[in-house]
Amino acid sequence: MRSILGVLVVLLAASAEAGQIPVKGRPGLALKQRGDRAVARLPEGRTVPLTRDGPCTGCALQQAELVGERFGVALIFLATYASRPRMPTGMCGAGEERILRINRLRPRPREAVALRIDSCWLTIESDKGSSWDAREGMLQVSRWTPASGAEAERFAWRIAPDGRVDAVPTRNPATTD
């Protein structure tokens, strides 16, 4: 009887982890695709629904990596999706969509920011990746878009010790005189 229960426990654990993508650099954090949506499974077992992913139906989650974290209050990660996996020979069939995400953990887990920083489909390209300053709680990222012109668009957020995520004004050439 114990061996049967042991086998059932192993099978249930394996099926629970099927379809999950571990977030590189953060044990216990994983993303799971559910149809056209994804959820983040936090190390404590709680889940956070993520905003709609990709510019197309069926964008497939490929990988995820930790960018930084404010311990106990926020996780910052980059999720990579296949642009159009159902059309491998069509436009962007082999392309990628990368979305930078900030998930608040307090007072309750929720997604605070989702910004596409690379997109084959929307012609967006990240510029030098993201920059995380854990001491200051400051995240910065820049990207090139068809509207950004000669200089990249810049974005910044400050993550407070209580988990609050605030946008920090930046000088963007596409929006200034």
PDB file of N, CA and C in Angstrom, residues 82-161:
ATOM      1  N   ALA A  82       7.995  32.669 -27.703  1.00  0.00           N
ATOM      2  CA  ALA A  82       8.141  32.535 -29.155  1.00  0.00           C
ATOM      3  C   ALA A  82       7.065  33.421 -29.779  1.00  0.00           C
ATOM      4  N   SER A  83       7.448  34.242 -30.764  1.00  0.00           N
ATOM      5  CA  SER A  83       6.493  35.187 -31.354  1.00  0.00           C
ATOM      6  C   SER A  83       5.307  34.503 -32.022  1.00  0.00           C
ATOM      7  N   ARG A  84       5.594  33.607 -32.915  1.00  0.00           N
ATOM      8  CA  ARG A  84       4.516  32.969 -33.682  1.00  0.00           C
ATOM      9  C   ARG A  84       4.852  31.512 -33.925  1.00  0.00           C
ATOM     10  N   PRO A  85       4.806  30.691 -32.893  1.00  0.00           N
ATOM     11  CA  PRO A  85       5.223  29.303 -33.054  1.00  0.00           C
ATOM     12  C   PRO A  85       4.344  28.494 -34.002  1.00  0.00           C
ATOM     13  N   ARG A  86       3.127  28.941 -34.249  1.00  0.00           N
ATOM     14  CA  ARG A  86       2.234  28.194 -35.145  1.00  0.00           C
ATOM     15  C   ARG A  86       2.483  28.532 -36.613  1.00  0.00           C
ATOM     16  N   MET A  87       3.345  29.524 -36.869  1.00  0.00           N
ATOM     17  CA  MET A  87       3.674  29.933 -38.239  1.00  0.00           C
ATOM     18  C   MET A  87       5.193  29.997 -38.383  1.00  0.00           C
ATOM     19  N   PRO A  88       5.892  28.868 -38.291  1.00  0.00           N
ATOM     20  CA  PRO A  88       7.353  28.885 -38.260  1.00  0.00           C
ATOM     21  C   PRO A  88       8.013  29.500 -39.488  1.00  0.00           C
ATOM     22  N   THR A  89       7.356  29.495 -40.633  1.00  0.00           N
ATOM     23  CA  THR A  89       7.968  30.076 -41.827  1.00  0.00           C
ATOM     24  C   THR A  89       7.398  31.450 -42.150  1.00  0.00           C
ATOM     25  N   GLY A  90       6.430  31.925 -41.366  1.00  0.00           N
ATOM     26  CA  GLY A  90       5.848  33.246 -41.588  1.00  0.00           C
ATOM     27  C   GLY A  90       6.642  34.321 -40.876  1.00  0.00           C
ATOM     28  N   MET A  91       6.172  35.558 -40.983  1.00  0.00           N
ATOM     29  CA  MET A  91       6.845  36.682 -40.325  1.00  0.00           C
ATOM     30  C   MET A  91       6.959  36.412 -38.833  1.00  0.00           C
ATOM     31  N   CYS A  92       8.156  36.536 -38.299  1.00  0.00           N
ATOM     32  CA  CYS A  92       8.465  36.334 -36.875  1.00  0.00           C
ATOM     33  C   CYS A  92       8.221  34.906 -36.395  1.00  0.00           C
ATOM     34  N   GLY A  93       8.113  33.972 -37.310  1.00  0.00           N
ATOM     35  CA  GLY A  93       7.914  32.577 -36.913  1.00  0.00           C
ATOM     36  C   GLY A  93       9.031  32.056 -36.036  1.00  0.00           C
ATOM     37  N   ALA A  94      10.234  32.568 -36.219  1.00  0.00           N
ATOM     38  CA  ALA A  94      11.369  32.171 -35.386  1.00  0.00           C
ATOM     39  C   ALA A  94      11.764  33.298 -34.429  1.00  0.00           C
ATOM     40  N   GLY A  95      10.935  34.339 -34.330  1.00  0.00           N
ATOM     41  CA  GLY A  95      11.256  35.492 -33.499  1.00  0.00           C
ATOM     42  C   GLY A  95      10.844  35.314 -32.048  1.00  0.00           C
ATOM     43  N   GLU A  96      11.195  36.323 -31.243  1.00  0.00           N
ATOM     44  CA  GLU A  96      10.892  36.276 -29.814  1.00  0.00           C
ATOM     45  C   GLU A  96      10.228  37.560 -29.348  1.00  0.00           C
ATOM     46  N   GLU A  97       9.491  37.434 -28.255  1.00  0.00           N
ATOM     47  CA  GLU A  97       8.890  38.540 -27.526  1.00  0.00           C
ATOM     48  C   GLU A  97       9.437  38.438 -26.111  1.00  0.00           C
ATOM     49  N   ARG A  98      10.019  39.514 -25.585  1.00  0.00           N
ATOM     50  CA  ARG A  98      10.542  39.495 -24.210  1.00  0.00           C
ATOM     51  C   ARG A  98       9.834  40.578 -23.413  1.00  0.00           C
ATOM     52  N   ILE A  99       9.306  40.167 -22.267  1.00  0.00           N
ATOM     53  CA  ILE A  99       8.537  41.077 -21.430  1.00  0.00           C
ATOM     54  C   ILE A  99       9.196  41.163 -20.059  1.00  0.00           C
ATOM     55  N   LEU A 100       9.514  42.396 -19.651  1.00  0.00           N
ATOM     56  CA  LEU A 100      10.054  42.661 -18.323  1.00  0.00           C
ATOM     57  C   LEU A 100       8.874  42.782 -17.370  1.00  0.00           C
ATOM     58  N   ARG A 101       8.945  42.059 -16.253  1.00  0.00           N
ATOM     59  CA  ARG A 101       7.825  42.038 -15.305  1.00  0.00           C
ATOM     60  C   ARG A 101       8.304  42.360 -13.895  1.00  0.00           C
ATOM     61  N   ILE A 102       7.524  43.164 -13.199  1.00  0.00           N
ATOM     62  CA  ILE A 102       7.742  43.411 -11.776  1.00  0.00           C
ATOM     63  C   ILE A 102       6.501  42.891 -11.065  1.00  0.00           C
ATOM     64  N   ASN A 103       6.700  41.951 -10.160  1.00  0.00           N
ATOM     65  CA  ASN A 103       5.598  41.409  -9.364  1.00  0.00           C
ATOM     66  C   ASN A 103       5.759  41.849  -7.918  1.00  0.00           C
ATOM     67  N   ARG A 104       4.758  42.526  -7.407  1.00  0.00           N
ATOM     68  CA  ARG A 104       4.725  42.893  -5.988  1.00  0.00           C
ATOM     69  C   ARG A 104       4.359  41.660  -5.184  1.00  0.00           C
ATOM     70  N   LEU A 105       4.934  41.525  -4.019  1.00  0.00           N
ATOM     71  CA  LEU A 105       4.593  40.405  -3.142  1.00  0.00           C
ATOM     72  C   LEU A 105       3.748  40.850  -1.962  1.00  0.00           C
ATOM     73  N   ARG A 106       3.801  42.162  -1.637  1.00  0.00           N
ATOM     74  CA  ARG A 106       3.029  42.689  -0.512  1.00  0.00           C
ATOM     75  C   ARG A 106       2.188  43.864  -0.965  1.00  0.00           C
ATOM     76  N   PRO A 107       1.047  44.138  -0.408  1.00  0.00           N
ATOM     77  CA  PRO A 107       0.403  43.377   0.653  1.00  0.00           C
ATOM     78  C   PRO A 107      -0.145  42.046   0.160  1.00  0.00           C
ATOM     79  N   ARG A 108      -0.444  41.968  -1.141  1.00  0.00           N
ATOM     80  CA  ARG A 108      -0.820  40.676  -1.737  1.00  0.00           C
ATOM     81  C   ARG A 108      -0.122  40.579  -3.082  1.00  0.00           C
ATOM     82  N   PRO A 109       0.229  39.379  -3.516  1.00  0.00           N
ATOM     83  CA  PRO A 109       0.953  39.238  -4.784  1.00  0.00           C
ATOM     84  C   PRO A 109       0.122  39.722  -5.970  1.00  0.00           C
ATOM     85  N   ARG A 110       0.757  40.552  -6.810  1.00  0.00           N
ATOM     86  CA  ARG A 110       0.115  41.003  -8.049  1.00  0.00           C
ATOM     87  C   ARG A 110       1.173  41.553  -8.985  1.00  0.00           C
ATOM     88  N   GLU A 111       0.856  41.560 -10.253  1.00  0.00           N
ATOM     89  CA  GLU A 111       1.775  42.125 -11.234  1.00  0.00           C
ATOM     90  C   GLU A 111       1.665  43.644 -11.186  1.00  0.00           C
ATOM     91  N   ALA A 112       2.803  44.324 -11.077  1.00  0.00           N
ATOM     92  CA  ALA A 112       2.815  45.789 -11.013  1.00  0.00           C
ATOM     93  C   ALA A 112       3.212  46.406 -12.350  1.00  0.00           C
ATOM     94  N   VAL A 113       4.112  45.752 -13.087  1.00  0.00           N
ATOM     95  CA  VAL A 113       4.600  46.284 -14.364  1.00  0.00           C
ATOM     96  C   VAL A 113       4.805  45.126 -15.335  1.00  0.00           C
ATOM     97  N   ALA A 114       4.411  45.341 -16.576  1.00  0.00           N
ATOM     98  CA  ALA A 114       4.730  44.429 -17.669  1.00  0.00           C
ATOM     99  C   ALA A 114       5.066  45.307 -18.870  1.00  0.00           C
ATOM    100  N   LEU A 115       6.320  45.266 -19.310  1.00  0.00           N
ATOM    101  CA  LEU A 115       6.765  46.106 -20.429  1.00  0.00           C
ATOM    102  C   LEU A 115       7.495  45.231 -21.439  1.00  0.00           C
ATOM    103  N   ARG A 116       7.000  45.269 -22.668  1.00  0.00           N
ATOM    104  CA  ARG A 116       7.666  44.525 -23.743  1.00  0.00           C
ATOM    105  C   ARG A 116       8.951  45.265 -24.089  1.00  0.00           C
ATOM    106  N   ILE A 117      10.096  44.578 -23.954  1.00  0.00           N
ATOM    107  CA  ILE A 117      11.368  45.223 -24.262  1.00  0.00           C
ATOM    108  C   ILE A 117      12.003  44.687 -25.543  1.00  0.00           C
ATOM    109  N   ASP A 118      11.520  43.573 -26.040  1.00  0.00           N
ATOM    110  CA  ASP A 118      11.951  43.039 -27.337  1.00  0.00           C
ATOM    111  C   ASP A 118      10.730  42.435 -28.010  1.00  0.00           C
ATOM    112  N   SER A 119      10.577  42.715 -29.298  1.00  0.00           N
ATOM    113  CA  SER A 119       9.461  42.127 -30.030  1.00  0.00           C
ATOM    114  C   SER A 119       9.780  42.075 -31.513  1.00  0.00           C
ATOM    115  N   CYS A 120       9.808  40.887 -32.050  1.00  0.00           N
ATOM    116  CA  CYS A 120       9.959  40.734 -33.490  1.00  0.00           C
ATOM    117  C   CYS A 120       8.719  41.316 -34.176  1.00  0.00           C
ATOM    118  N   TRP A 121       7.564  41.000 -33.644  1.00  0.00           N
ATOM    119  CA  TRP A 121       6.297  41.366 -34.268  1.00  0.00           C
ATOM    120  C   TRP A 121       6.056  42.878 -34.260  1.00  0.00           C
ATOM    121  N   LEU A 122       6.437  43.561 -33.167  1.00  0.00           N
ATOM    122  CA  LEU A 122       6.185  44.994 -33.038  1.00  0.00           C
ATOM    123  C   LEU A 122       7.437  45.848 -33.279  1.00  0.00           C
ATOM    124  N   THR A 123       8.525  45.222 -33.720  1.00  0.00           N
ATOM    125  CA  THR A 123       9.781  45.901 -34.019  1.00  0.00           C
ATOM    126  C   THR A 123      10.273  46.713 -32.816  1.00  0.00           C
ATOM    127  N   ILE A 124      10.462  46.023 -31.712  1.00  0.00           N
ATOM    128  CA  ILE A 124      10.996  46.619 -30.489  1.00  0.00           C
ATOM    129  C   ILE A 124      12.280  45.877 -30.153  1.00  0.00           C
ATOM    130  N   GLU A 125      13.297  46.624 -29.759  1.00  0.00           N
ATOM    131  CA  GLU A 125      14.577  46.008 -29.410  1.00  0.00           C
ATOM    132  C   GLU A 125      15.122  46.660 -28.147  1.00  0.00           C
ATOM    133  N   SER A 126      15.522  45.831 -27.180  1.00  0.00           N
ATOM    134  CA  SER A 126      16.076  46.385 -25.947  1.00  0.00           C
ATOM    135  C   SER A 126      17.456  46.965 -26.213  1.00  0.00           C
ATOM    136  N   ASP A 127      17.799  47.956 -25.415  1.00  0.00           N
ATOM    137  CA  ASP A 127      19.076  48.631 -25.553  1.00  0.00           C
ATOM    138  C   ASP A 127      19.879  48.390 -24.281  1.00  0.00           C
ATOM    139  N   LYS A 128      20.877  47.528 -24.334  1.00  0.00           N
ATOM    140  CA  LYS A 128      21.768  47.221 -23.206  1.00  0.00           C
ATOM    141  C   LYS A 128      21.094  46.471 -22.062  1.00  0.00           C
ATOM    142  N   GLY A 129      19.923  45.945 -22.240  1.00  0.00           N
ATOM    143  CA  GLY A 129      19.270  45.202 -21.163  1.00  0.00           C
ATOM    144  C   GLY A 129      18.781  46.107 -20.054  1.00  0.00           C
ATOM    145  N   SER A 130      18.485  45.514 -18.913  1.00  0.00           N
ATOM    146  CA  SER A 130      17.970  46.284 -17.787  1.00  0.00           C
ATOM    147  C   SER A 130      19.073  46.498 -16.758  1.00  0.00           C
ATOM    148  N   SER A 131      18.869  47.489 -15.908  1.00  0.00           N
ATOM    149  CA  SER A 131      19.822  47.812 -14.859  1.00  0.00           C
ATOM    150  C   SER A 131      19.086  47.846 -13.526  1.00  0.00           C
ATOM    151  N   TRP A 132      19.487  46.988 -12.590  1.00  0.00           N
ATOM    152  CA  TRP A 132      18.839  46.902 -11.286  1.00  0.00           C
ATOM    153  C   TRP A 132      19.824  47.317 -10.205  1.00  0.00           C
ATOM    154  N   ASP A 133      19.449  48.307  -9.411  1.00  0.00           N
ATOM    155  CA  ASP A 133      20.243  48.768  -8.278  1.00  0.00           C
ATOM    156  C   ASP A 133      19.482  48.378  -7.018  1.00  0.00           C
ATOM    157  N   ALA A 134      19.879  47.263  -6.398  1.00  0.00           N
ATOM    158  CA  ALA A 134      19.160  46.733  -5.239  1.00  0.00           C
ATOM    159  C   ALA A 134      19.227  47.680  -4.048  1.00  0.00           C
ATOM    160  N   ARG A 135      20.338  48.361  -3.878  1.00  0.00           N
ATOM    161  CA  ARG A 135      20.484  49.261  -2.737  1.00  0.00           C
ATOM    162  C   ARG A 135      19.486  50.419  -2.810  1.00  0.00           C
ATOM    163  N   GLU A 136      19.323  50.983  -4.002  1.00  0.00           N
ATOM    164  CA  GLU A 136      18.404  52.110  -4.209  1.00  0.00           C
ATOM    165  C   GLU A 136      16.983  51.650  -4.552  1.00  0.00           C
ATOM    166  N   GLY A 137      16.829  50.371  -4.903  1.00  0.00           N
ATOM    167  CA  GLY A 137      15.518  49.874  -5.321  1.00  0.00           C
ATOM    168  C   GLY A 137      15.091  50.451  -6.664  1.00  0.00           C
ATOM    169  N   MET A 138      16.061  50.677  -7.555  1.00  0.00           N
ATOM    170  CA  MET A 138      15.796  51.345  -8.836  1.00  0.00           C
ATOM    171  C   MET A 138      16.039  50.387 -10.005  1.00  0.00           C
ATOM    172  N   LEU A 139      15.042  50.284 -10.864  1.00  0.00           N
ATOM    173  CA  LEU A 139      15.143  49.485 -12.085  1.00  0.00           C
ATOM    174  C   LEU A 139      15.063  50.426 -13.278  1.00  0.00           C
ATOM    175  N   GLN A 140      15.990  50.271 -14.217  1.00  0.00           N
ATOM    176  CA  GLN A 140      15.981  51.083 -15.430  1.00  0.00           C
ATOM    177  C   GLN A 140      16.100  50.171 -16.642  1.00  0.00           C
ATOM    178  N   VAL A 141      15.429  50.559 -17.702  1.00  0.00           N
ATOM    179  CA  VAL A 141      15.487  49.805 -18.954  1.00  0.00           C
ATOM    180  C   VAL A 141      15.281  50.780 -20.106  1.00  0.00           C
ATOM    181  N   SER A 142      15.864  50.483 -21.244  1.00  0.00           N
ATOM    182  CA  SER A 142      15.626  51.299 -22.432  1.00  0.00           C
ATOM    183  C   SER A 142      15.400  50.376 -23.619  1.00  0.00           C
ATOM    184  N   ARG A 143      14.650  50.883 -24.591  1.00  0.00           N
ATOM    185  CA  ARG A 143      14.328  50.088 -25.773  1.00  0.00           C
ATOM    186  C   ARG A 143      14.182  50.996 -26.979  1.00  0.00           C
ATOM    187  N   TRP A 144      14.398  50.409 -28.149  1.00  0.00           N
ATOM    188  CA  TRP A 144      14.197  51.097 -29.424  1.00  0.00           C
ATOM    189  C   TRP A 144      12.864  50.654 -29.997  1.00  0.00           C
ATOM    190  N   THR A 145      12.092  51.616 -30.497  1.00  0.00           N
ATOM    191  CA  THR A 145      10.832  51.314 -31.171  1.00  0.00           C
ATOM    192  C   THR A 145      10.787  52.140 -32.450  1.00  0.00           C
ATOM    193  N   PRO A 146       9.861  51.854 -33.357  1.00  0.00           N
ATOM    194  CA  PRO A 146       9.759  52.691 -34.553  1.00  0.00           C
ATOM    195  C   PRO A 146       9.526  54.173 -34.209  1.00  0.00           C
ATOM    196  N   ALA A 147       8.891  54.464 -33.077  1.00  0.00           N
ATOM    197  CA  ALA A 147       8.601  55.852 -32.696  1.00  0.00           C
ATOM    198  C   ALA A 147       9.734  56.515 -31.924  1.00  0.00           C
ATOM    199  N   SER A 148      10.726  55.748 -31.451  1.00  0.00           N
ATOM    200  CA  SER A 148      11.740  56.335 -30.577  1.00  0.00           C
ATOM    201  C   SER A 148      12.794  57.166 -31.311  1.00  0.00           C
ATOM    202  N   GLY A 149      12.898  57.018 -32.610  1.00  0.00           N
ATOM    203  CA  GLY A 149      13.848  57.834 -33.367  1.00  0.00           C
ATOM    204  C   GLY A 149      15.286  57.443 -33.121  1.00  0.00           C
ATOM    205  N   ALA A 150      16.162  58.444 -33.024  1.00  0.00           N
ATOM    206  CA  ALA A 150      17.598  58.202 -32.922  1.00  0.00           C
ATOM    207  C   ALA A 150      18.043  57.745 -31.539  1.00  0.00           C
ATOM    208  N   GLU A 151      17.237  58.010 -30.517  1.00  0.00           N
ATOM    209  CA  GLU A 151      17.604  57.598 -29.162  1.00  0.00           C
ATOM    210  C   GLU A 151      16.567  56.632 -28.608  1.00  0.00           C
ATOM    211  N   ALA A 152      17.022  55.751 -27.752  1.00  0.00           N
ATOM    212  CA  ALA A 152      16.132  54.762 -27.151  1.00  0.00           C
ATOM    213  C   ALA A 152      15.179  55.406 -26.148  1.00  0.00           C
ATOM    214  N   GLU A 153      13.983  54.811 -25.999  1.00  0.00           N
ATOM    215  CA  GLU A 153      13.048  55.207 -24.936  1.00  0.00           C
ATOM    216  C   GLU A 153      13.604  54.682 -23.622  1.00  0.00           C
ATOM    217  N   ARG A 154      13.477  55.464 -22.570  1.00  0.00           N
ATOM    218  CA  ARG A 154      13.965  55.049 -21.263  1.00  0.00           C
ATOM    219  C   ARG A 154      12.807  54.970 -20.277  1.00  0.00           C
ATOM    220  N   PHE A 155      12.865  53.951 -19.414  1.00  0.00           N
ATOM    221  CA  PHE A 155      11.853  53.746 -18.374  1.00  0.00           C
ATOM    222  C   PHE A 155      12.577  53.461 -17.068  1.00  0.00           C
ATOM    223  N   ALA A 156      11.977  53.886 -15.966  1.00  0.00           N
ATOM    224  CA  ALA A 156      12.574  53.609 -14.651  1.00  0.00           C
ATOM    225  C   ALA A 156      11.466  53.473 -13.613  1.00  0.00           C
ATOM    226  N   TRP A 157      11.715  52.608 -12.642  1.00  0.00           N
ATOM    227  CA  TRP A 157      10.793  52.397 -11.526  1.00  0.00           C
ATOM    228  C   TRP A 157      11.589  52.305 -10.237  1.00  0.00           C
ATOM    229  N   ARG A 158      11.004  52.841  -9.182  1.00  0.00           N
ATOM    230  CA  ARG A 158      11.576  52.689  -7.851  1.00  0.00           C
ATOM    231  C   ARG A 158      10.664  51.734  -7.085  1.00  0.00           C
ATOM    232  N   ILE A 159      11.292  50.735  -6.492  1.00  0.00           N
ATOM    233  CA  ILE A 159      10.544  49.763  -5.696  1.00  0.00           C
ATOM    234  C   ILE A 159      10.862  50.051  -4.231  1.00  0.00           C
ATOM    235  N   ALA A 160       9.851  50.489  -3.497  1.00  0.00           N
ATOM    236  CA  ALA A 160      10.009  50.876  -2.102  1.00  0.00           C
ATOM    237  C   ALA A 160      10.138  49.634  -1.216  1.00  0.00           C
ATOM    238  N   PRO A 161      10.699  49.793  -0.027  1.00  0.00           N
ATOM    239  CA  PRO A 161      10.823  48.661   0.895  1.00  0.00           C
ATOM    240  C   PRO A 161       9.484  48.009   1.259  1.00  0.00           C
TER     241      PRO A 161
END
